[in-house]
Coordinates of C-alpha atoms in Angstrom, one line a residue:
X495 CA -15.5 -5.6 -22.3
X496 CA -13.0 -5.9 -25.2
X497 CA -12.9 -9.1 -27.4
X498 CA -9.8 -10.5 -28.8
X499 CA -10.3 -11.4 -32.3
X500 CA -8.0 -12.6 -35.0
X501 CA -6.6 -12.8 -38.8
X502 CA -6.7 -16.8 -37.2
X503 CA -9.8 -18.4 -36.0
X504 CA -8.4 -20.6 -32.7
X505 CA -9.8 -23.7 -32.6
X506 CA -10.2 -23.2 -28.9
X507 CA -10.6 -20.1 -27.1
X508 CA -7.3 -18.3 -26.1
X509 CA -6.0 -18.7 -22.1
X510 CA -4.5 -16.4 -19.8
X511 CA -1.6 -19.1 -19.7
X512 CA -1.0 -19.1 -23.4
X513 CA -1.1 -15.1 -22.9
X514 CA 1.5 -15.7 -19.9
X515 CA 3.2 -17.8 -21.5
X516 CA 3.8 -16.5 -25.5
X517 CA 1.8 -19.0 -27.0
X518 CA -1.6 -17.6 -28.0
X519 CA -1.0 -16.7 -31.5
X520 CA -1.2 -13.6 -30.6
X521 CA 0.6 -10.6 -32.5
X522 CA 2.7 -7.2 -31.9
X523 CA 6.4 -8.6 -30.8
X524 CA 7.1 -5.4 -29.1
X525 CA 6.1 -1.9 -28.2
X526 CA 7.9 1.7 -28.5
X527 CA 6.5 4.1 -26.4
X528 CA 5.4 7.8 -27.1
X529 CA 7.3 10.8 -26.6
X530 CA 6.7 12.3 -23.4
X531 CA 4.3 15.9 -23.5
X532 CA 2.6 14.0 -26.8
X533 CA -0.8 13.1 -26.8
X534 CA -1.5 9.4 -25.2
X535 CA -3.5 6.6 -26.4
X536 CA -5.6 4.8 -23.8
X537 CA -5.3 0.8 -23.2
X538 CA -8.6 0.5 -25.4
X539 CA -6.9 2.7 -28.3
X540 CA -4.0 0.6 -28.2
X541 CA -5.4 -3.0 -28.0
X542 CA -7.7 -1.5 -31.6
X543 CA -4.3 0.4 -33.3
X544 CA -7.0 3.7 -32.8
X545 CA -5.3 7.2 -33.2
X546 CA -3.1 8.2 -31.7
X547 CA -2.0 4.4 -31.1
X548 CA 0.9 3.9 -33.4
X549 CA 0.9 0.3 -33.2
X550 CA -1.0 -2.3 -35.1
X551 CA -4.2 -4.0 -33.2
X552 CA -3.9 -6.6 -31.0
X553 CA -4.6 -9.5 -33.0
X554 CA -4.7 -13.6 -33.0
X555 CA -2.7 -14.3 -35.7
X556 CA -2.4 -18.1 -35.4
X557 CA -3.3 -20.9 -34.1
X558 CA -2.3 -20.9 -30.7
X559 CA 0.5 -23.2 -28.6
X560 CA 4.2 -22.4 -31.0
X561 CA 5.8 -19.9 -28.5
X562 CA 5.9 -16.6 -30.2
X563 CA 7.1 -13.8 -28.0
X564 CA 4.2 -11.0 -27.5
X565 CA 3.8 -8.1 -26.1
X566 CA 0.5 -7.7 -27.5
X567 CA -0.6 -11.0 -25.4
X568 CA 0.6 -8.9 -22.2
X569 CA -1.5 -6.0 -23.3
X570 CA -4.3 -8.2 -23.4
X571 CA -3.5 -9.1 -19.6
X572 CA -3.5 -5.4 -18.3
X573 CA -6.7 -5.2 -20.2
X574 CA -8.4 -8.3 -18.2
X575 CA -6.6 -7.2 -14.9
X576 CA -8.3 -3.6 -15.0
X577 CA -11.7 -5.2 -16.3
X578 CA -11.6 -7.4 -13.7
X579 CA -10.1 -5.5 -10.4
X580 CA -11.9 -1.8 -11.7
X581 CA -8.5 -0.3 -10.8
X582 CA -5.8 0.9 -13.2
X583 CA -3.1 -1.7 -14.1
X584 CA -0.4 0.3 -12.1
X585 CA -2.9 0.0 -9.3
X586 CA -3.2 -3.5 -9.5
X587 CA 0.6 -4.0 -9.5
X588 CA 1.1 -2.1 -6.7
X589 CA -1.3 -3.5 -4.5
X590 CA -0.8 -7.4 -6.2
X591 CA 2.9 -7.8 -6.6
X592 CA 5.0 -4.6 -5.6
X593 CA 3.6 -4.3 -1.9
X594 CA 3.5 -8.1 -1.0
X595 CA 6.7 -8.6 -2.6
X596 CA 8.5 -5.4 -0.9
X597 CA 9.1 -3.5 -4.2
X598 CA 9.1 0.0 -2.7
X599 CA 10.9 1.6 -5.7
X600 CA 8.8 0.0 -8.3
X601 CA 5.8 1.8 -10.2
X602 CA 3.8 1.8 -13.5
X603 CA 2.3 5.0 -13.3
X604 CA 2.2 6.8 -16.7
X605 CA 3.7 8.7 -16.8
X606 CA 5.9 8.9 -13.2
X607 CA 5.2 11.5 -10.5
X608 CA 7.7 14.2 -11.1
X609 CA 9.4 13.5 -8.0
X610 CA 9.8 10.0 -8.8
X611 CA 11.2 11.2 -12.6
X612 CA 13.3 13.3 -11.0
X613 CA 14.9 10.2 -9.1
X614 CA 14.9 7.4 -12.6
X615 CA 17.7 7.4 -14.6
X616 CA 18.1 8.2 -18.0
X617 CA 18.0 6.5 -21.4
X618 CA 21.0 6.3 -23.3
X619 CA 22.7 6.2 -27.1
X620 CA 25.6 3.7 -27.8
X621 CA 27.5 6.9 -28.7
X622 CA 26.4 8.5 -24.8
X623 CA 23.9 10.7 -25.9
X624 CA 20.6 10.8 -24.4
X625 CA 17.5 9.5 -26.1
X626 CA 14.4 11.2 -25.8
X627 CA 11.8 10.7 -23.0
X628 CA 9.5 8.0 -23.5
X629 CA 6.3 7.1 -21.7
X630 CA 4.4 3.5 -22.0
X631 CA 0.9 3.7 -21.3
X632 CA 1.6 -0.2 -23.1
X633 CA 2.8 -1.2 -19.8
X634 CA 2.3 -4.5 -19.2
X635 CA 5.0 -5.5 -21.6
X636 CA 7.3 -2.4 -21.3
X637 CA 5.9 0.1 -18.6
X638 CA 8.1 -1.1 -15.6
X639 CA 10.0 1.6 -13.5
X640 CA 11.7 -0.6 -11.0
X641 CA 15.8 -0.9 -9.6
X642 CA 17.9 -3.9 -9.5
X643 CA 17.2 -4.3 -5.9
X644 CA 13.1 -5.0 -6.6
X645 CA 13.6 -6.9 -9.1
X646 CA 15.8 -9.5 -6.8
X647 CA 13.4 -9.0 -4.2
X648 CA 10.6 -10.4 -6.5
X649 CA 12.6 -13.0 -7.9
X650 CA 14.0 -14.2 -4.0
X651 CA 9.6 -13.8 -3.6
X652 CA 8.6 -16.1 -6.5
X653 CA 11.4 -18.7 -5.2
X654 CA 10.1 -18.4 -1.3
X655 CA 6.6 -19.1 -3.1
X656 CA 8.0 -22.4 -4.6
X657 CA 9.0 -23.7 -1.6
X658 CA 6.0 -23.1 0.5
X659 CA 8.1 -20.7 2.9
X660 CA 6.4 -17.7 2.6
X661 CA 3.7 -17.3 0.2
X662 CA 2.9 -13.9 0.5
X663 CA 2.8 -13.1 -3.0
X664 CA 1.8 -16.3 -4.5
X665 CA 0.6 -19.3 -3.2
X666 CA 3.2 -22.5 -3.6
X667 CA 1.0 -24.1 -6.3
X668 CA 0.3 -20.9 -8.4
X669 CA 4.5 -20.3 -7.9
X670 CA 5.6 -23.9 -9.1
X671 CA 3.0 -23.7 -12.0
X672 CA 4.1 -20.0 -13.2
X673 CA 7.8 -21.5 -13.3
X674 CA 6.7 -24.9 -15.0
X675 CA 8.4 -25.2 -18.9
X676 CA 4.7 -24.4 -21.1
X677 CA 6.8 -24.4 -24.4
X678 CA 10.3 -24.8 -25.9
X679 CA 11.8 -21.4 -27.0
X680 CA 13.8 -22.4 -29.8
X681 CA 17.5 -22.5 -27.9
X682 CA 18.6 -25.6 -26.2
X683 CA 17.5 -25.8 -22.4
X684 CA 15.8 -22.9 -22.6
X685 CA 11.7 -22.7 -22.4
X686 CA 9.0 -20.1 -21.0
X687 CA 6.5 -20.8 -17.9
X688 CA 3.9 -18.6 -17.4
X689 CA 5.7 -15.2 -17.8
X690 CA 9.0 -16.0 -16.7
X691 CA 12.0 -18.1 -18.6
X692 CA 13.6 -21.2 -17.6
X693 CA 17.0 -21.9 -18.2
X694 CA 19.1 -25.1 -17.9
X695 CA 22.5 -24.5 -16.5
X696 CA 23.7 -28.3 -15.6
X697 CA 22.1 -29.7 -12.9
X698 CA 20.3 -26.0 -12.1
X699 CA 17.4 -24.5 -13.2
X700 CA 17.4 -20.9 -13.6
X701 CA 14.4 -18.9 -14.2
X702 CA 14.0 -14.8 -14.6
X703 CA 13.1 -12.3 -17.9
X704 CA 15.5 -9.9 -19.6
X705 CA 14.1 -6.4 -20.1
X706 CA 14.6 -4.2 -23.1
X707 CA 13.3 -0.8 -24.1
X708 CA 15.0 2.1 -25.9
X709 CA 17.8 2.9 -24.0
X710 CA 17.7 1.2 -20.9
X711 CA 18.7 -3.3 -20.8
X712 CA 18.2 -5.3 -18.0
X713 CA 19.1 -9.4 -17.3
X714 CA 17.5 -10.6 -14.1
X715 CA 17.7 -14.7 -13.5
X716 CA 17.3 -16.7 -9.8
X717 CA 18.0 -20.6 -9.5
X718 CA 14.0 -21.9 -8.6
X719 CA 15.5 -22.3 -4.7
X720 CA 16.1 -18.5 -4.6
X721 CA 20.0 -19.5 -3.3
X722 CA 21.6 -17.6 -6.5
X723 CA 21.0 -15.0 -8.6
X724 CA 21.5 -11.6 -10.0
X725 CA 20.3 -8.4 -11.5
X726 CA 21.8 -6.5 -13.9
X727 CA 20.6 -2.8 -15.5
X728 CA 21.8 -0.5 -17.7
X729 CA 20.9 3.0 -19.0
X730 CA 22.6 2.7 -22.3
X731 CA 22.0 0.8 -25.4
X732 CA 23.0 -2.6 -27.0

């Protein structure tokens, strides 16, 4: 299997909840995709910074626990899930998350099935012009073709979990843990659990992700009971 080394020697070894949660010192912020028809870089190539990756390796780059937002750490993730499972990350999703959780427009295939293509929307300029098509095969942190109506569903999911009223998805335990403050994200009442952030709004707690890639912005939040909430994307830019 692939190792995760490091510029920093942990004095620990790394978790998958620092990974979840942005706090494993690990680098590469964000991701950028490659243009579609150009050649791809497997997970492996990527997680190295091997041609034709164009991003630097996955590295740990300091000592672990300061929440640092990575998509590098979530790269290391879809590595572990397909070592793991022997499927494909976007095979694991499907059959772990999309399917239990009702997500029947949601995929991380790379790239999409034309007939699914054919139905996504497209990336936009702040001036209206279209960007140019990208594919992720980096997908854990930016690979997600999904509509505002999955994403509530897996958000109204996660908060079922919590309560112990259906736990289909997740158990109530592994739901109240992945939604538990891990680390202080620098802005008043606002912190990360394991993946998602939580957010203090009086006496509620909201928790949920914003999503961001070239082109296309996204805001999805939930109160931990599931009662409120919205979903919100875009195909245009900042």
């Amino acid at each position: 299997g692939w190792t995760l080394a490091g510029r920093a020697a942990p004095t620990r070894p790394v978790t998958l909840a620092q990974l979840l949660s942005h706090t494993a010192g690990v680098n590469l912020r964000s991701v950028h995709g490659y243009p579609a028809g150009s050649p791809l870089p497997t997970l492996r190539q990527i997680l190295d910074g091997a041609p034709p990756a164009t991003t630097a390796p996955v590295r740990i780059e300091h000592e672990p626990g300061v929440y640092r937002y990575s998509g590098g750490g979530f790269l290391v993730v879809q590595e572990l899930l397909e070592e793991v499972s022997g499927l494909s990350f976007a095979e694991v999703m499907e059959r772990e998350v999309f399917a239990p959780a009702g997500m029947t427009h949601s995929s991380f295939a790379v790239p999409l099935p034309p007939a699914a293509r054919a139905q996504a929307a497209t990336p936009h300029d702040v001036d209206g012009s279209a960007f140019p098509e990208l594919v992720y095969p980096d997908a854990a942190p930016a690979g997600l073709w999904t509509t505002p109506t999955d994403l509530a569903r897996l958000l109204l999911a996660l908060a079922r979990a919590r309560e112990g009223t259906d736990e289909s998805l997740l158990s109530q335990r592994l739901a109240r843990r992945m939604t538990t403050s891990v680390a202080e994200m620098g802005h008043a009442g606002v912190s990360i659990g394991l993946g998602p952030a939580l957010e203090r709004h009086g006496a509620a707690v909201y928790f949920g992700h914003d999503g961001w890639n070239e082109g296309f912005l996204s805001v999805a939040r939930a109160t931990l009971d599931g009662r409120h909430g919205a979903v919100v994307m875009a195909n245009g830019a900042e």
